[in-house]
Amino acid sequence: MNLATGELLEKDPGKFNQAQALKDPQQSMALDASQDPAGIKRRSNLAEIYLVRDAQQKIEQVVLPIYGNGLWSMMYAFVALDVDGRTVKGITYYDQGETPGLGGEVENPNWRQAVCRQAGAE
């Protein structure tokens, strides 16, 4: 997805690496403080998203990549949203270098469920 326009692009997902795109000024953009509440400093121009469909091919969920600074490392995750775009259905961290305390907590099913409930309350 082109993050500037919202346009869905047909690209080979195996050829896009978000972490590498963030380091390339031609594939990412710097964020000023007003655009950057998470303190990530840059965002890639593209994002690989996933559409989860039911048996009739109707979209049930949209899965988006998210990332942000932890205490010791950049943390990468996927968040699954209901088609309403507001209801968080799940969150899974796939890359993070935090200590077992924080790193273990983001993998805790109770913590993940609490994030979904809290996000739905806002």
PDB file of N, CA and C in Angstrom, residues 18-19 27 50 52 55 60 62 64 91-92 117:
ATOM      1  N   GLN A  18      10.579  -3.859   4.900  1.00  0.00           N
ATOM      2  CA  GLN A  18      10.265  -2.595   5.560  1.00  0.00           C
ATOM      3  C   GLN A  18      11.457  -2.029   6.315  1.00  0.00           C
ATOM      4  N   ALA A  19      12.200  -2.877   7.014  1.00  0.00           N
ATOM      5  CA  ALA A  19      13.353  -2.396   7.779  1.00  0.00           C
ATOM      6  C   ALA A  19      14.392  -1.764   6.851  1.00  0.00           C
ATOM      7  N   GLN A  27      13.026   5.382  -0.298  1.00  0.00           N
ATOM      8  CA  GLN A  27      11.901   4.501   0.007  1.00  0.00           C
ATOM      9  C   GLN A  27      11.184   4.888   1.300  1.00  0.00           C
ATOM     10  N   TYR A  50      -2.117  -7.151   4.618  1.00  0.00           N
ATOM     11  CA  TYR A  50      -2.733  -8.439   4.303  1.00  0.00           C
ATOM     12  C   TYR A  50      -4.237  -8.317   4.487  1.00  0.00           C
ATOM     13  N   VAL A  52      -7.578 -10.491   5.036  1.00  0.00           N
ATOM     14  CA  VAL A  52      -8.068 -11.809   5.437  1.00  0.00           C
ATOM     15  C   VAL A  52      -9.499 -11.920   4.928  1.00  0.00           C
ATOM     16  N   ALA A  55     -14.848 -17.436   3.242  1.00  0.00           N
ATOM     17  CA  ALA A  55     -15.036 -18.393   2.144  1.00  0.00           C
ATOM     18  C   ALA A  55     -15.661 -17.744   0.907  1.00  0.00           C
ATOM     19  N   GLU A  60     -12.631  -9.844   5.885  1.00  0.00           N
ATOM     20  CA  GLU A  60     -13.013  -9.912   7.296  1.00  0.00           C
ATOM     21  C   GLU A  60     -12.095  -9.081   8.187  1.00  0.00           C
ATOM     22  N   VAL A  62      -8.134  -6.715   8.208  1.00  0.00           N
ATOM     23  CA  VAL A  62      -6.981  -6.120   7.538  1.00  0.00           C
ATOM     24  C   VAL A  62      -5.822  -6.201   8.526  1.00  0.00           C
ATOM     25  N   LEU A  64      -2.059  -5.078   9.434  1.00  0.00           N
ATOM     26  CA  LEU A  64      -1.116  -3.995   9.143  1.00  0.00           C
ATOM     27  C   LEU A  64       0.175  -4.174   9.925  1.00  0.00           C
ATOM     28  N   ILE A  91      -2.858  -8.739  17.983  1.00  0.00           N
ATOM     29  CA  ILE A  91      -1.541  -8.128  17.790  1.00  0.00           C
ATOM     30  C   ILE A  91      -0.492  -9.202  18.043  1.00  0.00           C
ATOM     31  N   THR A  92       0.510  -9.264  17.173  1.00  0.00           N
ATOM     32  CA  THR A  92       1.583 -10.242  17.308  1.00  0.00           C
ATOM     33  C   THR A  92       2.915  -9.576  16.983  1.00  0.00           C
ATOM     34  N   ARG A 117      -8.777  -5.202  23.937  1.00  0.00           N
ATOM     35  CA  ARG A 117      -9.909  -4.623  24.679  1.00  0.00           C
ATOM     36  C   ARG A 117      -9.729  -3.117  24.852  1.00  0.00           C
TER      37      ARG A 117
END
